[in-house]
Amino acid sequence: MKRLELHNLKVSYGQRTVLQAERIAFERGRFYGVVGPSGSGKSTLLRIINLLEKPQTGTLHFFGTELDLASLSYQKGLPIQRQMGYVAQKPAMFQATVFDNVALGLRYRKRDKKAIRPLVMDALELVEMASLANQRADTLSGGEAQRVALARALVFEPALLLLDEPTASLDPYNISIFERVIQTIHQERQTTILMITHNLPQARRLAESCLFVYQGEIVEQAETESFFNRPASPMLQDFVLGRMIC
Ligand SMILES: Nc1ncnc2c1ncn2[C@@H]1O[C@H](COP(=O)(O)OP(=O)(O)OP(=O)(O)O)[C@@H](O)[C@H]1O
Ligand SMILES: [Mg+2]
């Protein structure tokens, strides 16, 4: 199965189930927007896919590899996790230069030393941060740090890019760079992208398909145009019209 799929998923904390789904499927090479009210389970979904957390039950089909998530060992998950890039809303920078922050993922992946410099500089060029390669990453502005986080996720050419509200705290200039880069990457490398956003116009601009997460369930998934123009469920209708009290 060359898709990304989750089957029989259940994520609970204590007595409370925060995310459940019989089947969630993503086609390879597509750009998905993930929207829904605060607390609905969007970040949980991305963390589960990124193997950062274990659900109570669930099987992940990662483009041909099947993993039982509840019993997955770190060692078995690592080669899959290394095919995913993840950018959080507020990325943590390592206390090192911008260059080293981006190079680290390649070093972990044991890439040839000579190949590392050009790959890092290409990734930094892409996000317009090459001129700051030698600056300490912990001194960057929020927008700069977010662009470096994107370069760090892209440098190893992940099959899957997971973005958790990556532009939520950025100004329009940094948002436009960020959006341009992810669109370019998606078109040129056919990277599968899942992007959580509260910015509905942004989901409309970028995503080919959208998912609506509501109270721990995927209530609706559709092509972006019909998702926004012809939402099927009353909950999504309320959400896109801004009538939902979150
Ligand atoms: N480690 C945890 N322990 C207990 N509850 C948790 C934990 N992580 C998440 N939750 C709960 O799970 C629910 C879903 O959280 P999640 O972070 O996935 O929401 P979200 O849709 O990303 O919200 P937002 O849009 O505000 O980021 C929330 O009610 C949250 O409090
Ligand atoms: Mg979240």
GROMACS .gro file of C-alpha atoms and ligand atoms in nm:
model
  278
    1MET     CA    1   0.000   0.000   0.000
    2LYS     CA    2   0.175   0.315  -0.118
    3ARG     CA    3  -0.041   0.548   0.086
    4LEU     CA    4  -0.006   0.684   0.433
    5GLU     CA    5  -0.283   0.530   0.642
    6LEU     CA    6  -0.384   0.494   1.002
    7HIS     CA    7  -0.618   0.212   1.099
    8ASN     CA    8  -0.806   0.142   1.419
    9LEU     CA    9  -0.655   0.443   1.595
   10LYS     CA   10  -0.734   0.527   1.955
   11VAL     CA   11  -0.542   0.779   2.164
   12SER     CA   12  -0.640   0.824   2.529
   13TYR     CA   13  -0.497   1.007   2.825
   14GLY     CA   14  -0.626   0.846   3.142
   15GLN     CA   15  -0.999   0.784   3.093
   16ARG     CA   16  -1.030   1.039   2.816
   17THR     CA   17  -1.007   0.947   2.446
   18VAL     CA   18  -0.877   1.248   2.254
   19LEU     CA   19  -0.849   1.096   1.905
   20GLN     CA   20  -1.004   0.797   1.736
   21ALA     CA   21  -1.054   0.684   1.379
   22GLU     CA   22  -1.121   0.358   1.198
   23ARG     CA   23  -0.924   0.468   0.894
   24ILE     CA   24  -0.747   0.785   0.787
   25ALA     CA   25  -0.582   0.782   0.445
   26PHE     CA   26  -0.347   1.020   0.269
   27GLU     CA   27  -0.237   0.981  -0.093
   28ARG     CA   28   0.132   1.005  -0.161
   29GLY     CA   29   0.241   1.339  -0.306
   30ARG     CA   30  -0.064   1.537  -0.198
   31PHE     CA   31  -0.083   1.849   0.016
   32TYR     CA   32  -0.334   1.820   0.302
   33GLY     CA   33  -0.465   2.093   0.527
   34VAL     CA   34  -0.573   1.988   0.877
   35VAL     CA   35  -0.818   2.224   1.044
   36GLY     CA   36  -1.048   2.216   1.344
   37PRO     CA   37  -1.112   2.390   1.674
   38SER     CA   38  -0.856   2.413   1.949
   39GLY     CA   39  -0.822   2.089   2.145
   40SER     CA   40  -0.982   1.875   1.874
   41GLY     CA   41  -0.680   1.646   1.834
   42LYS     CA   42  -0.488   1.792   1.536
   43SER     CA   43  -0.144   1.803   1.699
   44THR     CA   44  -0.206   1.463   1.853
   45LEU     CA   45  -0.266   1.325   1.502
   46LEU     CA   46   0.065   1.464   1.378
   47ARG     CA   47   0.258   1.347   1.685
   48ILE     CA   48   0.118   0.995   1.645
   49ILE     CA   49   0.216   0.986   1.277
   50ASN     CA   50   0.561   1.121   1.365
   51LEU     CA   51   0.599   0.838   1.623
   52LEU     CA   52   0.650   1.088   1.904
   53GLU     CA   53   0.368   0.931   2.103
   54LYS     CA   54   0.209   0.589   2.129
   55PRO     CA   55  -0.164   0.537   2.092
   56GLN     CA   56  -0.361   0.270   2.280
   57THR     CA   57  -0.424   0.102   1.945
   58GLY     CA   58  -0.337   0.178   1.585
   59THR     CA   59  -0.158   0.060   1.274
   60LEU     CA   60   0.041   0.299   1.061
   61HIS     CA   61   0.094   0.218   0.694
   62PHE     CA   62   0.383   0.433   0.587
   63PHE     CA   63   0.409   0.415   0.208
   64GLY     CA   64   0.443   0.039   0.204
   65THR     CA   65   0.567  -0.032   0.558
   66GLU     CA   66   0.321  -0.145   0.824
   67LEU     CA   67   0.380  -0.067   1.189
   68ASP     CA   68   0.177  -0.166   1.493
   69LEU     CA   69   0.203   0.157   1.687
   70ALA     CA   70   0.113   0.035   2.036
   71SER     CA   71   0.395  -0.220   2.043
   72LEU     CA   72   0.648  -0.030   1.830
   73SER     CA   73   1.006  -0.019   1.959
   74TYR     CA   74   1.224   0.288   1.920
   75GLN     CA   75   1.467   0.093   1.703
   76LYS     CA   76   1.198  -0.027   1.464
   77GLY     CA   77   1.038   0.316   1.438
   78LEU     CA   78   1.358   0.510   1.379
   79PRO     CA   79   1.407   0.435   1.005
   80ILE     CA   80   1.047   0.544   0.942
   81GLN     CA   81   1.073   0.851   1.161
   82ARG     CA   82   1.383   0.954   0.966
   83GLN     CA   83   1.171   0.980   0.651
   84MET     CA   84   0.956   1.247   0.811
   85GLY     CA   85   1.026   1.616   0.858
   86TYR     CA   86   0.841   1.789   1.142
   87VAL     CA   87   0.805   2.160   1.207
   88ALA     CA   88   0.632   2.273   1.525
   89GLN     CA   89   0.474   2.610   1.596
   90LYS     CA   90   0.765   2.718   1.813
   91PRO     CA   91   1.070   2.522   1.706
   92ALA     CA   92   1.348   2.456   1.954
   93MET     CA   93   1.690   2.550   1.818
   94PHE     CA   94   2.001   2.364   1.928
   95GLN     CA   95   2.262   2.589   2.085
   96ALA     CA   96   2.482   2.587   1.778
   97THR     CA   97   2.512   2.778   1.452
   98VAL     CA   98   2.234   2.792   1.196
   99PHE     CA   99   2.450   2.574   0.972
  100ASP     CA  100   2.495   2.306   1.238
  101ASN     CA  101   2.126   2.306   1.324
  102VAL     CA  102   2.045   2.217   0.964
  103ALA     CA  103   2.342   1.978   0.926
  104LEU     CA  104   2.254   1.774   1.234
  105GLY     CA  105   1.982   1.568   1.064
  106LEU     CA  106   2.223   1.472   0.786
  107ARG     CA  107   2.493   1.377   1.036
  108TYR     CA  108   2.246   1.155   1.225
  109ARG     CA  109   2.160   0.993   0.895
  110LYS     CA  110   2.531   0.927   0.837
  111ARG     CA  111   2.545   1.121   0.512
  112ASP     CA  112   2.881   1.155   0.345
  113LYS     CA  113   3.068   1.447   0.505
  114LYS     CA  114   3.148   1.613   0.173
  115ALA     CA  115   2.785   1.607   0.068
  116ILE     CA  116   2.667   1.783   0.384
  117ARG     CA  117   2.786   2.140   0.317
  118PRO     CA  118   2.621   2.183  -0.025
  119LEU     CA  119   2.298   2.024   0.095
  120VAL     CA  120   2.281   2.250   0.401
  121MET     CA  121   2.361   2.562   0.199
  122ASP     CA  122   2.097   2.469  -0.062
  123ALA     CA  123   1.836   2.426   0.212
  124LEU     CA  124   1.935   2.760   0.367
  125GLU     CA  125   1.920   2.932   0.026
  126LEU     CA  126   1.571   2.796  -0.021
  127VAL     CA  127   1.446   2.966   0.297
  128GLU     CA  128   1.661   3.278   0.234
  129MET     CA  129   1.880   3.219   0.539
  130ALA     CA  130   2.215   3.138   0.377
  131SER     CA  131   2.366   3.472   0.479
  132LEU     CA  132   2.309   3.388   0.847
  133ALA     CA  133   2.460   3.037   0.829
  134ASN     CA  134   2.724   3.119   1.091
  135GLN     CA  135   2.499   3.299   1.337
  136ARG     CA  136   2.406   3.117   1.658
  137ALA     CA  137   2.059   2.974   1.607
  138ASP     CA  138   1.944   3.068   1.960
  139THR     CA  139   1.987   3.437   1.868
  140LEU     CA  140   1.751   3.429   1.567
  141SER     CA  141   1.421   3.614   1.551
  142GLY     CA  142   1.104   3.401   1.561
  143GLY     CA  143   1.051   3.426   1.186
  144GLU     CA  144   1.415   3.343   1.109
  145ALA     CA  145   1.411   3.048   1.350
  146GLN     CA  146   1.098   2.913   1.185
  147ARG     CA  147   1.264   2.930   0.841
  148VAL     CA  148   1.569   2.747   0.979
  149ALA     CA  149   1.335   2.484   1.127
  150LEU     CA  150   1.189   2.438   0.781
  151ALA     CA  151   1.536   2.406   0.625
  152ARG     CA  152   1.622   2.151   0.894
  153ALA     CA  153   1.315   1.946   0.802
  154LEU     CA  154   1.371   1.971   0.426
  155VAL     CA  155   1.744   1.910   0.404
  156PHE     CA  156   1.713   1.531   0.409
  157GLU     CA  157   1.428   1.533   0.153
  158PRO     CA  158   1.162   1.367   0.368
  159ALA     CA  159   0.888   1.163   0.204
  160LEU     CA  160   0.644   1.324   0.448
  161LEU     CA  161   0.646   1.678   0.583
  162LEU     CA  162   0.442   1.743   0.899
  163LEU     CA  163   0.373   2.107   0.979
  164ASP     CA  164   0.198   2.204   1.303
  165GLU     CA  165   0.077   2.564   1.269
  166PRO     CA  166   0.416   2.661   1.131
  167THR     CA  167   0.324   3.018   1.043
  168ALA     CA  168   0.095   3.097   1.337
  169SER     CA  169   0.331   3.348   1.497
  170LEU     CA  170   0.494   3.488   1.182
  171ASP     CA  171   0.455   3.825   1.008
  172PRO     CA  172   0.327   3.841   0.646
  173TYR     CA  173   0.681   3.859   0.501
  174ASN     CA  174   0.793   3.539   0.674
  175ILE     CA  175   0.460   3.369   0.600
  176SER     CA  176   0.503   3.439   0.229
  177ILE     CA  177   0.857   3.293   0.227
  178PHE     CA  178   0.738   2.988   0.420
  179GLU     CA  179   0.441   2.930   0.189
  180ARG     CA  180   0.650   2.975  -0.124
  181VAL     CA  181   0.907   2.721  -0.004
  182ILE     CA  182   0.657   2.451   0.089
  183GLN     CA  183   0.472   2.497  -0.241
  184THR     CA  184   0.799   2.470  -0.434
  185ILE     CA  185   0.902   2.159  -0.243
  186HIS     CA  186   0.566   2.001  -0.294
  187GLN     CA  187   0.571   2.066  -0.667
  188GLU     CA  188   0.936   1.978  -0.732
  189ARG     CA  189   0.980   1.681  -0.499
  190GLN     CA  190   0.621   1.557  -0.474
  191THR     CA  191   0.661   1.560  -0.097
  192THR     CA  192   0.345   1.457   0.088
  193ILE     CA  193   0.253   1.742   0.322
  194LEU     CA  194   0.018   1.756   0.622
  195MET     CA  195  -0.021   2.108   0.752
  196ILE     CA  196  -0.227   2.207   1.055
  197THR     CA  197  -0.346   2.564   1.037
  198HIS     CA  198  -0.603   2.790   1.201
  199ASN     CA  199  -0.568   3.020   0.903
  200LEU     CA  200  -0.848   2.902   0.675
  201PRO     CA  201  -0.748   3.122   0.377
  202GLN     CA  202  -0.401   2.965   0.403
  203ALA     CA  203  -0.548   2.612   0.390
  204ARG     CA  204  -0.753   2.720   0.086
  205ARG     CA  205  -0.443   2.865  -0.084
  206LEU     CA  206  -0.209   2.574  -0.028
  207ALA     CA  207  -0.389   2.247   0.036
  208GLU     CA  208  -0.532   2.014  -0.228
  209SER     CA  209  -0.743   1.829   0.029
  210CYS     CA  210  -0.853   1.920   0.378
  211LEU     CA  211  -0.951   1.733   0.693
  212PHE     CA  212  -1.176   1.864   0.964
  213VAL     CA  213  -1.091   1.733   1.309
  214TYR     CA  214  -1.364   1.781   1.567
  215GLN     CA  215  -1.379   1.639   1.918
  216GLY     CA  216  -1.121   1.373   1.844
  217GLU     CA  217  -1.265   1.251   1.517
  218ILE     CA  218  -1.204   1.319   1.149
  219VAL     CA  219  -1.551   1.446   1.073
  220GLU     CA  220  -1.490   1.538   0.710
  221GLN     CA  221  -1.219   1.499   0.447
  222ALA     CA  222  -1.259   1.638   0.096
  223GLU     CA  223  -1.097   1.823  -0.192
  224THR     CA  224  -1.025   2.177  -0.074
  225GLU     CA  225  -1.272   2.342  -0.308
  226SER     CA  226  -1.571   2.137  -0.197
  227PHE     CA  227  -1.449   2.129   0.164
  228PHE     CA  228  -1.491   2.505   0.190
  229ASN     CA  229  -1.769   2.566  -0.062
  230ARG     CA  230  -1.989   2.265   0.007
  231PRO     CA  231  -1.914   2.139   0.359
  232ALA     CA  232  -2.131   1.833   0.423
  233SER     CA  233  -2.154   1.824   0.802
  234PRO     CA  234  -2.328   2.096   1.006
  235MET     CA  235  -2.014   2.118   1.225
  236LEU     CA  236  -1.790   2.202   0.930
  237GLN     CA  237  -2.048   2.445   0.794
  238ASP     CA  238  -2.042   2.628   1.127
  239PHE     CA  239  -1.663   2.613   1.141
  240VAL     CA  240  -1.596   2.756   0.794
  241LEU     CA  241  -1.855   3.028   0.846
  242GLY     CA  242  -1.698   3.124   1.178
  243ARG     CA  243  -2.013   3.030   1.369
  244MET     CA  244  -1.848   2.760   1.579
  245ILE     CA  245  -1.775   2.863   1.934
  246CYS     CA  246  -1.440   2.696   2.001
  247LIG     N1  247   0.000   1.455   2.717
  247LIG     C1  248  -0.132   1.482   2.735
  247LIG     N2  249  -0.196   1.452   2.848
  247LIG     C2  250  -0.328   1.476   2.865
  247LIG     N3  251  -0.405   1.534   2.771
  247LIG     C3  252  -0.346   1.567   2.655
  247LIG     C4  253  -0.207   1.543   2.630
  247LIG     N4  254  -0.179   1.587   2.505
  247LIG     C5  255  -0.294   1.636   2.455
  247LIG     N5  256  -0.394   1.624   2.544
  247LIG     C6  257  -0.533   1.667   2.525
  247LIG     O1  258  -0.578   1.615   2.402
  247LIG     C7  259  -0.666   1.706   2.337
  247LIG     C8  260  -0.618   1.731   2.196
  247LIG     O2  261  -0.498   1.805   2.202
  247LIG     P1  262  -0.423   1.856   2.071
  247LIG     O3  263  -0.298   1.922   2.116
  247LIG     O4  264  -0.411   1.744   1.974
  247LIG     O5  265  -0.528   1.963   2.015
  247LIG     P2  266  -0.517   2.059   1.887
  247LIG     O6  267  -0.631   2.026   1.797
  247LIG     O7  268  -0.379   2.051   1.830
  247LIG     O8  269  -0.545   2.203   1.951
  247LIG     P3  270  -0.478   2.348   1.916
  247LIG     O9  271  -0.549   2.395   1.793
  247LIG    O10  272  -0.516   2.431   2.036
  247LIG    O11  273  -0.332   2.329   1.901
  247LIG     C9  274  -0.668   1.831   2.422
  247LIG    O12  275  -0.786   1.835   2.498
  247LIG    C10  276  -0.547   1.818   2.511
  247LIG    O13  277  -0.567   1.878   2.637
  248MG      MG  278  -0.221   2.183   1.822
   0.00000   0.00000   0.00000
